């Protein structure tokens, strides 16, 4: 298949085309839901080896919760309270040493810079294997794990992106490519046009979708998808403003004919306050198809008066599904999060997870 991207010419600014799709309200179509008290920032399936299905790592503002199916309900298997003064951002998973078990990376920062952590399983229990890592981790399980550093005193991202692996227990950061222009926080490996060549993709704070070559050359840019990030509460640079906020991860999908689609998380503010926090937030998961000079919106999931906190990539492992992502909504008023998983991904419908306590059946908040 011929690539739709021009690897030699100037980057294309793609325009939206096609009719406006009718949004589907979040949680429709018998989606499995997990309710979590408090604000969930990120959730990601992780694989611990063997023949068991993937469990779910859940990051709140204070804890990392590792949950799994117990007695047909999603329950917390293990929790770790995060260090005081650390602001968590998001999760990433990857098998860095090839032992068949994915490590869990918690992206976090302090006012003096990134303060990320890596958790690994040893002797049947999880533990922090590395902390105070000055990197933001992102990537695609089974393909690549990337690391990015801050520059200019934390004001900008270093354009050099590192590929992460582990040798003799130590993390190795190998320079992989250099981003052209201002880099997004978080990069993912995906074949955006189905030609067999893996591009790198990310989302800018304004919601723009950015596609790069393997060498970091900007190939394509799609605008108009809404705000891609939200203010990081509790992280300030002296004037009350946020310095760093993570965009929802991108998820690669396929349509019924096997052609590539992308799921993008974003939000729209009717109040007109960019990245504001209020009751007029509307969160979207937008599924798009990329073209050479344009893109079309195939499907939209909407969560009224809620923020799309992150997307949950259910495409890999025994629970793999390539036509729908999971996603997280955060209710602005109640500060209650609901993780929506595609139908059939987990046995328990409408379960709940608390920090360290067994779950009880609980429906998601009204208005979802």
CSV table of C-alpha atoms in Angstrom, one decimal:
chain,number,residue,atom,x,y,z
A,1,UNK,CA,0.0,0.0,0.0
A,2,UNK,CA,1.2,3.5,-0.9
A,3,UNK,CA,1.8,5.8,2.1
A,4,UNK,CA,-0.5,8.8,2.4
A,5,UNK,CA,2.2,10.7,4.1
A,6,UNK,CA,4.9,12.7,2.2
A,7,UNK,CA,8.2,11.9,4.0
A,8,UNK,CA,10.1,14.5,1.9
A,9,UNK,CA,7.9,17.6,1.5
A,10,UNK,CA,6.5,20.1,3.9
A,11,UNK,CA,4.1,18.8,6.6
A,12,UNK,CA,0.4,18.7,5.7
A,13,UNK,CA,-2.2,20.6,7.8
A,14,UNK,CA,-5.2,18.3,7.5
A,15,UNK,CA,-8.7,19.7,7.3
A,16,UNK,CA,-11.8,18.0,8.7
A,17,UNK,CA,-14.2,16.6,6.1
A,18,UNK,CA,-17.5,14.7,6.1
A,19,UNK,CA,-20.7,15.0,8.1
A,20,UNK,CA,-20.8,15.6,11.8
A,21,UNK,CA,-21.4,12.2,13.5
A,22,UNK,CA,-24.2,11.7,16.1
A,23,UNK,CA,-22.4,11.4,19.4
A,24,UNK,CA,-23.0,8.3,21.5
A,25,UNK,CA,-23.3,9.1,25.2
A,26,UNK,CA,-20.6,7.5,27.4
A,27,UNK,CA,-21.5,4.1,28.8
A,28,UNK,CA,-23.9,3.3,26.1
A,29,UNK,CA,-24.2,-0.2,24.5
A,30,UNK,CA,-23.7,-2.3,27.7
A,31,UNK,CA,-20.2,-1.1,28.4
A,32,UNK,CA,-18.6,-2.6,31.4
A,33,UNK,CA,-17.9,0.0,34.1
A,34,UNK,CA,-15.6,0.3,37.1
A,35,UNK,CA,-16.4,3.2,39.5
A,36,UNK,CA,-13.6,4.7,41.6
A,37,UNK,CA,-14.1,7.2,44.3
A,38,UNK,CA,-11.8,10.2,43.6
A,39,UNK,CA,-10.2,11.4,40.4
A,40,UNK,CA,-8.5,8.7,38.3
A,41,UNK,CA,-5.8,10.1,36.1
A,42,UNK,CA,-4.9,7.0,34.1
A,43,UNK,CA,-5.6,3.3,33.7
A,44,UNK,CA,-3.8,0.7,31.6
A,45,UNK,CA,-4.0,-3.1,31.3
A,46,UNK,CA,-0.7,-4.9,32.3
A,47,UNK,CA,0.4,-8.4,31.7
A,48,UNK,CA,2.2,-10.4,34.4
A,49,UNK,CA,3.0,-13.5,32.3
A,50,UNK,CA,1.4,-17.0,32.2
A,51,UNK,CA,-2.0,-17.6,30.8
A,52,UNK,CA,-4.0,-15.2,33.0
A,53,UNK,CA,-5.8,-12.2,31.5
A,54,UNK,CA,-4.5,-8.7,31.8
A,55,UNK,CA,-5.1,-6.9,35.1
A,56,UNK,CA,-5.8,-3.2,35.3
A,57,UNK,CA,-3.4,-0.6,36.8
A,58,UNK,CA,-5.3,2.5,38.0
A,59,UNK,CA,-3.6,5.7,39.0
A,60,UNK,CA,-5.4,8.2,41.2
A,61,UNK,CA,-4.0,11.4,42.6
A,62,UNK,CA,-2.7,9.6,45.7
A,63,UNK,CA,-2.4,5.9,44.9
A,64,UNK,CA,-1.4,3.3,42.4
A,65,UNK,CA,-4.0,0.5,42.5
A,66,UNK,CA,-3.5,-2.8,40.8
A,67,UNK,CA,-6.9,-4.5,40.3
A,68,UNK,CA,-8.1,-7.7,38.8
A,69,UNK,CA,-11.1,-10.0,38.6
A,70,UNK,CA,-11.8,-11.8,41.9
A,71,UNK,CA,-15.0,-13.8,42.3
A,72,UNK,CA,-16.4,-12.2,39.1
A,73,UNK,CA,-15.7,-8.6,40.4
A,74,UNK,CA,-13.0,-6.2,39.8
A,75,UNK,CA,-11.1,-5.9,43.1
A,76,UNK,CA,-7.9,-4.2,44.3
A,77,UNK,CA,-5.1,-6.7,44.6
A,78,UNK,CA,-2.4,-4.3,45.8
A,79,UNK,CA,-2.1,-0.6,46.4
A,80,UNK,CA,0.8,1.8,46.9
A,81,UNK,CA,0.4,5.3,48.4
A,82,UNK,CA,2.5,7.8,46.4
A,83,UNK,CA,5.1,10.0,48.0
A,84,UNK,CA,3.9,13.3,49.5
A,85,UNK,CA,4.7,16.3,47.3
A,86,UNK,CA,4.7,14.2,44.1
A,87,UNK,CA,2.0,15.0,41.5
A,88,UNK,CA,1.1,11.9,39.4
A,89,UNK,CA,0.3,12.4,35.7
A,90,UNK,CA,-0.2,9.1,33.9
A,91,UNK,CA,0.7,5.4,33.4
A,92,UNK,CA,2.7,3.4,30.9
A,93,UNK,CA,3.5,-0.3,30.8
A,94,UNK,CA,6.3,-2.2,28.9
A,95,UNK,CA,8.3,-5.4,29.2
A,96,UNK,CA,11.8,-3.7,29.3
A,97,UNK,CA,13.9,-6.9,29.8
A,98,UNK,CA,12.0,-9.5,27.8
A,99,UNK,CA,10.9,-11.7,30.6
A,100,UNK,CA,7.3,-11.8,29.5
A,101,UNK,CA,6.1,-9.5,32.3
A,102,UNK,CA,5.3,-5.8,31.9
A,103,UNK,CA,6.7,-3.2,34.3
A,104,UNK,CA,4.4,-0.3,35.3
A,105,UNK,CA,5.7,3.2,35.0
A,106,UNK,CA,4.1,6.0,36.9
A,107,UNK,CA,4.8,9.4,35.4
A,108,UNK,CA,4.9,12.0,38.1
A,109,UNK,CA,6.6,15.3,38.9
A,110,UNK,CA,7.7,17.7,41.6
A,111,UNK,CA,8.3,21.4,41.2
A,112,UNK,CA,11.9,20.6,40.6
A,113,UNK,CA,11.2,18.4,37.6
A,114,UNK,CA,9.9,14.9,36.6
A,115,UNK,CA,9.9,12.4,39.4
A,116,UNK,CA,8.7,9.2,37.7
A,117,UNK,CA,8.7,5.6,39.1
A,118,UNK,CA,9.0,2.1,37.9
A,119,UNK,CA,7.2,-0.8,39.6
A,120,UNK,CA,8.0,-4.5,39.0
A,121,UNK,CA,6.9,-7.8,40.5
A,122,UNK,CA,9.5,-9.8,42.5
A,123,UNK,CA,8.8,-12.7,44.7
A,124,UNK,CA,5.0,-12.5,44.2
A,125,UNK,CA,4.8,-8.9,45.3
A,126,UNK,CA,5.2,-5.5,43.5
A,127,UNK,CA,7.8,-3.0,44.6
A,128,UNK,CA,9.3,0.2,43.4
A,129,UNK,CA,12.4,-0.8,41.3
A,130,UNK,CA,13.4,2.8,40.4
A,131,UNK,CA,12.2,6.2,41.5
A,132,UNK,CA,13.0,9.8,40.9
A,133,UNK,CA,13.4,9.1,37.2
A,134,UNK,CA,13.7,12.4,35.3
A,135,UNK,CA,11.7,11.1,32.3
A,136,UNK,CA,8.1,11.0,31.0
A,137,UNK,CA,7.3,7.5,29.7
A,138,UNK,CA,4.9,6.6,26.9
A,139,UNK,CA,4.6,4.1,24.1
A,140,UNK,CA,2.8,1.1,22.7
A,141,UNK,CA,3.0,-2.2,24.6
A,142,UNK,CA,4.9,-4.9,22.6
A,143,UNK,CA,6.4,-2.3,20.3
A,144,UNK,CA,8.3,0.6,21.9
A,145,UNK,CA,8.6,2.4,25.2
A,146,UNK,CA,9.7,6.1,24.8
A,147,UNK,CA,11.1,8.5,27.4
A,148,UNK,CA,11.2,12.3,27.2
A,149,UNK,CA,13.1,14.8,29.3
A,150,UNK,CA,12.4,18.4,30.3
A,151,UNK,CA,14.7,21.2,29.1
A,152,UNK,CA,15.1,24.9,29.8
A,153,UNK,CA,14.4,24.6,33.5
A,154,UNK,CA,11.3,22.5,33.0
A,155,UNK,CA,9.6,25.0,30.6
A,156,UNK,CA,10.0,22.8,27.4
A,157,UNK,CA,10.5,19.2,26.3
A,158,UNK,CA,13.8,18.1,25.1
A,159,UNK,CA,13.4,17.3,21.3
A,160,UNK,CA,15.5,14.1,21.7
A,161,UNK,CA,13.3,11.1,22.4
A,162,UNK,CA,14.8,8.0,24.0
A,163,UNK,CA,13.9,4.3,23.5
A,164,UNK,CA,13.9,2.4,26.8
A,165,UNK,CA,15.2,-1.1,27.6
A,166,UNK,CA,16.8,-2.9,30.5
A,167,UNK,CA,20.1,-4.6,30.8
A,168,UNK,CA,21.3,-6.4,33.9
A,169,UNK,CA,18.6,-4.7,35.9
A,170,UNK,CA,19.4,-1.1,34.9
A,171,UNK,CA,17.3,1.0,32.6
A,172,UNK,CA,19.0,2.1,29.4
A,173,UNK,CA,17.9,5.3,27.6
A,174,UNK,CA,19.1,5.1,24.0
A,175,UNK,CA,18.5,8.2,21.8
A,176,UNK,CA,16.0,7.1,19.1
A,177,UNK,CA,15.1,10.2,17.2
A,178,UNK,CA,14.7,14.0,17.4
A,179,UNK,CA,11.3,15.7,17.2
A,180,UNK,CA,10.9,18.4,14.6
A,181,UNK,CA,9.3,21.4,16.2
A,182,UNK,CA,7.6,21.5,19.6
A,183,UNK,CA,7.2,18.0,20.9
A,184,UNK,CA,4.0,16.7,22.4
A,185,UNK,CA,4.1,15.0,25.8
A,186,UNK,CA,3.7,11.3,25.0
A,187,UNK,CA,4.5,9.5,21.8
A,188,UNK,CA,3.0,6.3,20.4
A,189,UNK,CA,3.9,3.8,17.7
A,190,UNK,CA,1.2,3.2,15.1
A,191,UNK,CA,0.7,2.4,11.5
A,192,UNK,CA,-1.6,5.4,10.8
A,193,UNK,CA,-2.2,4.7,7.0
A,194,UNK,CA,-1.9,0.9,6.9
A,195,UNK,CA,1.2,0.8,4.7
A,196,UNK,CA,3.2,-1.4,7.1
A,197,UNK,CA,5.5,1.5,8.1
A,198,UNK,CA,5.1,2.5,11.8
A,199,UNK,CA,4.8,6.2,12.4
A,200,UNK,CA,5.0,8.1,15.7
A,201,UNK,CA,2.0,10.0,16.9
A,202,UNK,CA,1.1,12.4,19.7
A,203,UNK,CA,-1.4,15.0,20.8
A,204,UNK,CA,-0.5,18.6,21.5
A,205,UNK,CA,-2.1,20.6,24.4
A,206,UNK,CA,-4.5,22.3,22.0
A,207,UNK,CA,-5.8,18.9,20.9
A,208,UNK,CA,-4.0,18.8,17.5
A,209,UNK,CA,-3.0,15.3,16.4
A,210,UNK,CA,0.6,15.1,15.2
A,211,UNK,CA,2.1,12.4,13.0
A,212,UNK,CA,5.9,11.9,12.7
A,213,UNK,CA,8.2,9.7,10.7
A,214,UNK,CA,10.5,7.2,12.5
A,215,UNK,CA,13.2,9.9,12.5
A,216,UNK,CA,10.9,12.5,14.1
A,217,UNK,CA,10.0,14.5,11.0
A,218,UNK,CA,6.6,16.1,11.2
A,219,UNK,CA,4.5,14.7,8.4
A,220,UNK,CA,0.9,15.6,9.2
A,221,UNK,CA,-1.2,17.7,11.6
A,222,UNK,CA,-4.9,17.6,12.3
A,223,UNK,CA,-6.6,20.4,14.2
A,224,UNK,CA,-10.0,21.0,15.7
A,225,UNK,CA,-10.2,18.0,18.0
A,226,UNK,CA,-10.7,20.1,21.2
A,227,UNK,CA,-8.4,20.6,24.2
A,228,UNK,CA,-6.1,17.7,24.6
A,229,UNK,CA,-4.9,18.4,28.2
A,230,UNK,CA,-6.2,19.6,31.5
A,231,UNK,CA,-4.5,21.6,34.2
A,232,UNK,CA,-2.5,19.5,36.7
A,233,UNK,CA,-3.9,20.4,40.1
A,234,UNK,CA,-1.4,20.8,42.9
A,235,UNK,CA,1.5,21.6,40.5
A,236,UNK,CA,2.3,25.3,40.3
A,237,UNK,CA,5.2,27.4,39.3
A,238,UNK,CA,4.6,30.2,41.8
A,239,UNK,CA,1.7,32.0,40.1
A,240,UNK,CA,-0.8,29.2,40.5
A,241,UNK,CA,-0.6,28.0,36.9
A,242,UNK,CA,0.2,24.4,35.8
A,243,UNK,CA,3.6,23.7,34.3
A,244,UNK,CA,3.0,20.2,33.0
A,245,UNK,CA,-0.1,18.3,31.9
A,246,UNK,CA,-0.3,14.9,30.1
A,247,UNK,CA,-2.6,14.3,27.1
A,248,UNK,CA,-4.7,11.2,27.0
A,249,UNK,CA,-2.9,8.4,25.2
A,250,UNK,CA,-3.7,7.6,21.6
A,251,UNK,CA,-5.1,4.2,20.7
A,252,UNK,CA,-4.7,2.5,17.4
A,253,UNK,CA,-7.9,0.8,16.1
A,254,UNK,CA,-9.0,-1.1,13.0
A,255,UNK,CA,-12.4,-1.0,11.2
A,256,UNK,CA,-14.2,-4.1,10.2
A,257,UNK,CA,-12.1,-4.2,7.0
A,258,UNK,CA,-8.9,-4.0,8.9
A,259,UNK,CA,-8.2,-0.4,7.9
A,260,UNK,CA,-6.5,1.8,10.5
A,261,UNK,CA,-8.4,4.2,12.8
A,262,UNK,CA,-7.2,6.4,15.7
A,263,UNK,CA,-8.9,7.1,19.0
A,264,UNK,CA,-8.2,10.6,20.4
A,265,UNK,CA,-9.4,11.8,23.8
A,266,UNK,CA,-10.3,15.5,24.2
A,267,UNK,CA,-12.7,18.0,25.7
A,268,UNK,CA,-14.7,21.1,24.7
A,269,UNK,CA,-15.5,24.0,26.9
A,270,UNK,CA,-18.7,25.9,26.3
A,271,UNK,CA,-17.6,28.6,28.6
A,272,UNK,CA,-14.8,29.5,26.2
A,273,UNK,CA,-12.1,29.3,28.9
A,274,UNK,CA,-9.3,27.3,27.5
A,275,UNK,CA,-8.3,24.5,29.9
A,276,UNK,CA,-10.7,25.9,32.4
A,277,UNK,CA,-12.2,23.8,35.1
A,278,UNK,CA,-16.0,24.1,35.5
A,279,UNK,CA,-19.4,22.5,35.0
A,280,UNK,CA,-19.5,23.1,31.2
A,281,UNK,CA,-16.9,20.6,30.3
A,282,UNK,CA,-17.8,18.0,27.7
A,283,UNK,CA,-15.4,15.1,27.1
A,284,UNK,CA,-15.1,13.3,23.8
A,285,UNK,CA,-13.4,10.1,22.5
A,286,UNK,CA,-13.2,10.9,18.8
A,287,UNK,CA,-12.4,8.0,16.4
A,288,UNK,CA,-10.9,9.4,13.2
A,289,UNK,CA,-9.6,8.1,9.8
A,290,UNK,CA,-6.5,9.9,8.5
A,291,UNK,CA,-6.3,10.9,4.8
A,292,UNK,CA,-3.5,12.5,2.8
A,293,UNK,CA,-4.7,16.1,3.3
A,294,UNK,CA,-7.8,15.6,5.5
A,295,UNK,CA,-9.4,13.5,8.1
A,296,UNK,CA,-12.9,12.2,8.8
A,297,UNK,CA,-14.6,11.5,12.1
A,298,UNK,CA,-16.0,8.0,12.2
A,299,UNK,CA,-17.5,7.9,15.7
A,300,UNK,CA,-17.8,10.0,18.8
A,301,UNK,CA,-18.4,9.0,22.4
A,302,UNK,CA,-19.4,11.9,24.6
A,303,UNK,CA,-19.5,12.4,28.4
A,304,UNK,CA,-21.4,15.5,29.4
A,305,UNK,CA,-20.1,17.6,32.3
A,306,UNK,CA,-17.1,15.3,32.6
A,307,UNK,CA,-13.5,15.2,31.5
A,308,UNK,CA,-12.0,12.4,29.4
A,309,UNK,CA,-9.1,11.6,31.8
A,310,UNK,CA,-7.4,9.0,29.6
A,311,UNK,CA,-8.0,6.2,27.1
A,312,UNK,CA,-7.5,2.5,28.0
A,313,UNK,CA,-5.8,0.5,25.3
A,314,UNK,CA,-7.6,-2.9,25.2
A,315,UNK,CA,-5.9,-3.9,21.9
A,316,UNK,CA,-3.2,-6.3,23.2
A,317,UNK,CA,-3.1,-9.5,25.2
A,318,UNK,CA,-5.7,-12.2,25.8
A,319,UNK,CA,-8.4,-9.5,26.1
A,320,UNK,CA,-7.4,-7.9,22.9
A,321,UNK,CA,-10.0,-6.0,20.9
A,322,UNK,CA,-9.1,-3.7,18.0
A,323,UNK,CA,-12.4,-1.9,17.3
A,324,UNK,CA,-13.0,0.0,20.6
A,325,UNK,CA,-10.9,1.6,23.3
A,326,UNK,CA,-11.8,1.9,26.9
A,327,UNK,CA,-11.9,5.4,28.4
A,328,UNK,CA,-12.1,7.2,31.7
A,329,UNK,CA,-14.5,10.0,32.6
A,330,UNK,CA,-14.1,12.3,35.6
A,331,UNK,CA,-17.3,13.9,37.0
A,332,UNK,CA,-16.5,17.6,37.7
A,333,UNK,CA,-18.9,17.9,40.6
A,334,UNK,CA,-18.7,14.6,42.5
A,335,UNK,CA,-15.0,13.9,41.6
A,336,UNK,CA,-16.0,10.3,40.9
A,337,UNK,CA,-14.3,8.5,38.0
A,338,UNK,CA,-15.8,5.8,35.8
A,339,UNK,CA,-13.6,3.5,33.7
A,340,UNK,CA,-15.6,2.3,30.7
A,341,UNK,CA,-14.3,-0.9,29.1
A,342,UNK,CA,-15.6,-2.3,25.8
A,343,UNK,CA,-18.4,-4.8,26.2
A,344,UNK,CA,-17.2,-8.3,27.1
A,345,UNK,CA,-13.7,-7.2,28.2
A,346,UNK,CA,-14.4,-8.0,31.9
A,347,UNK,CA,-17.0,-10.2,33.5
A,348,UNK,CA,-18.2,-7.8,36.1
A,349,UNK,CA,-20.7,-5.2,35.0
A,350,UNK,CA,-20.8,-2.0,37.1
A,351,UNK,CA,-18.2,-2.9,39.7
A,352,UNK,CA,-16.2,-0.6,41.9
A,353,UNK,CA,-12.6,-0.4,43.0
A,354,UNK,CA,-11.4,1.3,46.2
A,355,UNK,CA,-7.9,1.7,47.6
A,356,UNK,CA,-7.2,-1.6,49.0
A,357,UNK,CA,-10.7,-2.7,49.9
A,358,UNK,CA,-12.7,-5.4,48.2
A,359,UNK,CA,-15.1,-4.0,45.6
A,360,UNK,CA,-18.9,-4.0,45.9
A,361,UNK,CA,-21.4,-3.7,43.0
A,362,UNK,CA,-21.9,0.0,42.4
A,363,UNK,CA,-23.5,1.8,39.5
A,364,UNK,CA,-21.8,4.7,37.9
A,365,UNK,CA,-22.9,8.3,38.7
A,366,UNK,CA,-26.0,9.6,37.0
A,367,UNK,CA,-25.8,11.7,34.0
A,368,UNK,CA,-23.2,9.6,32.3
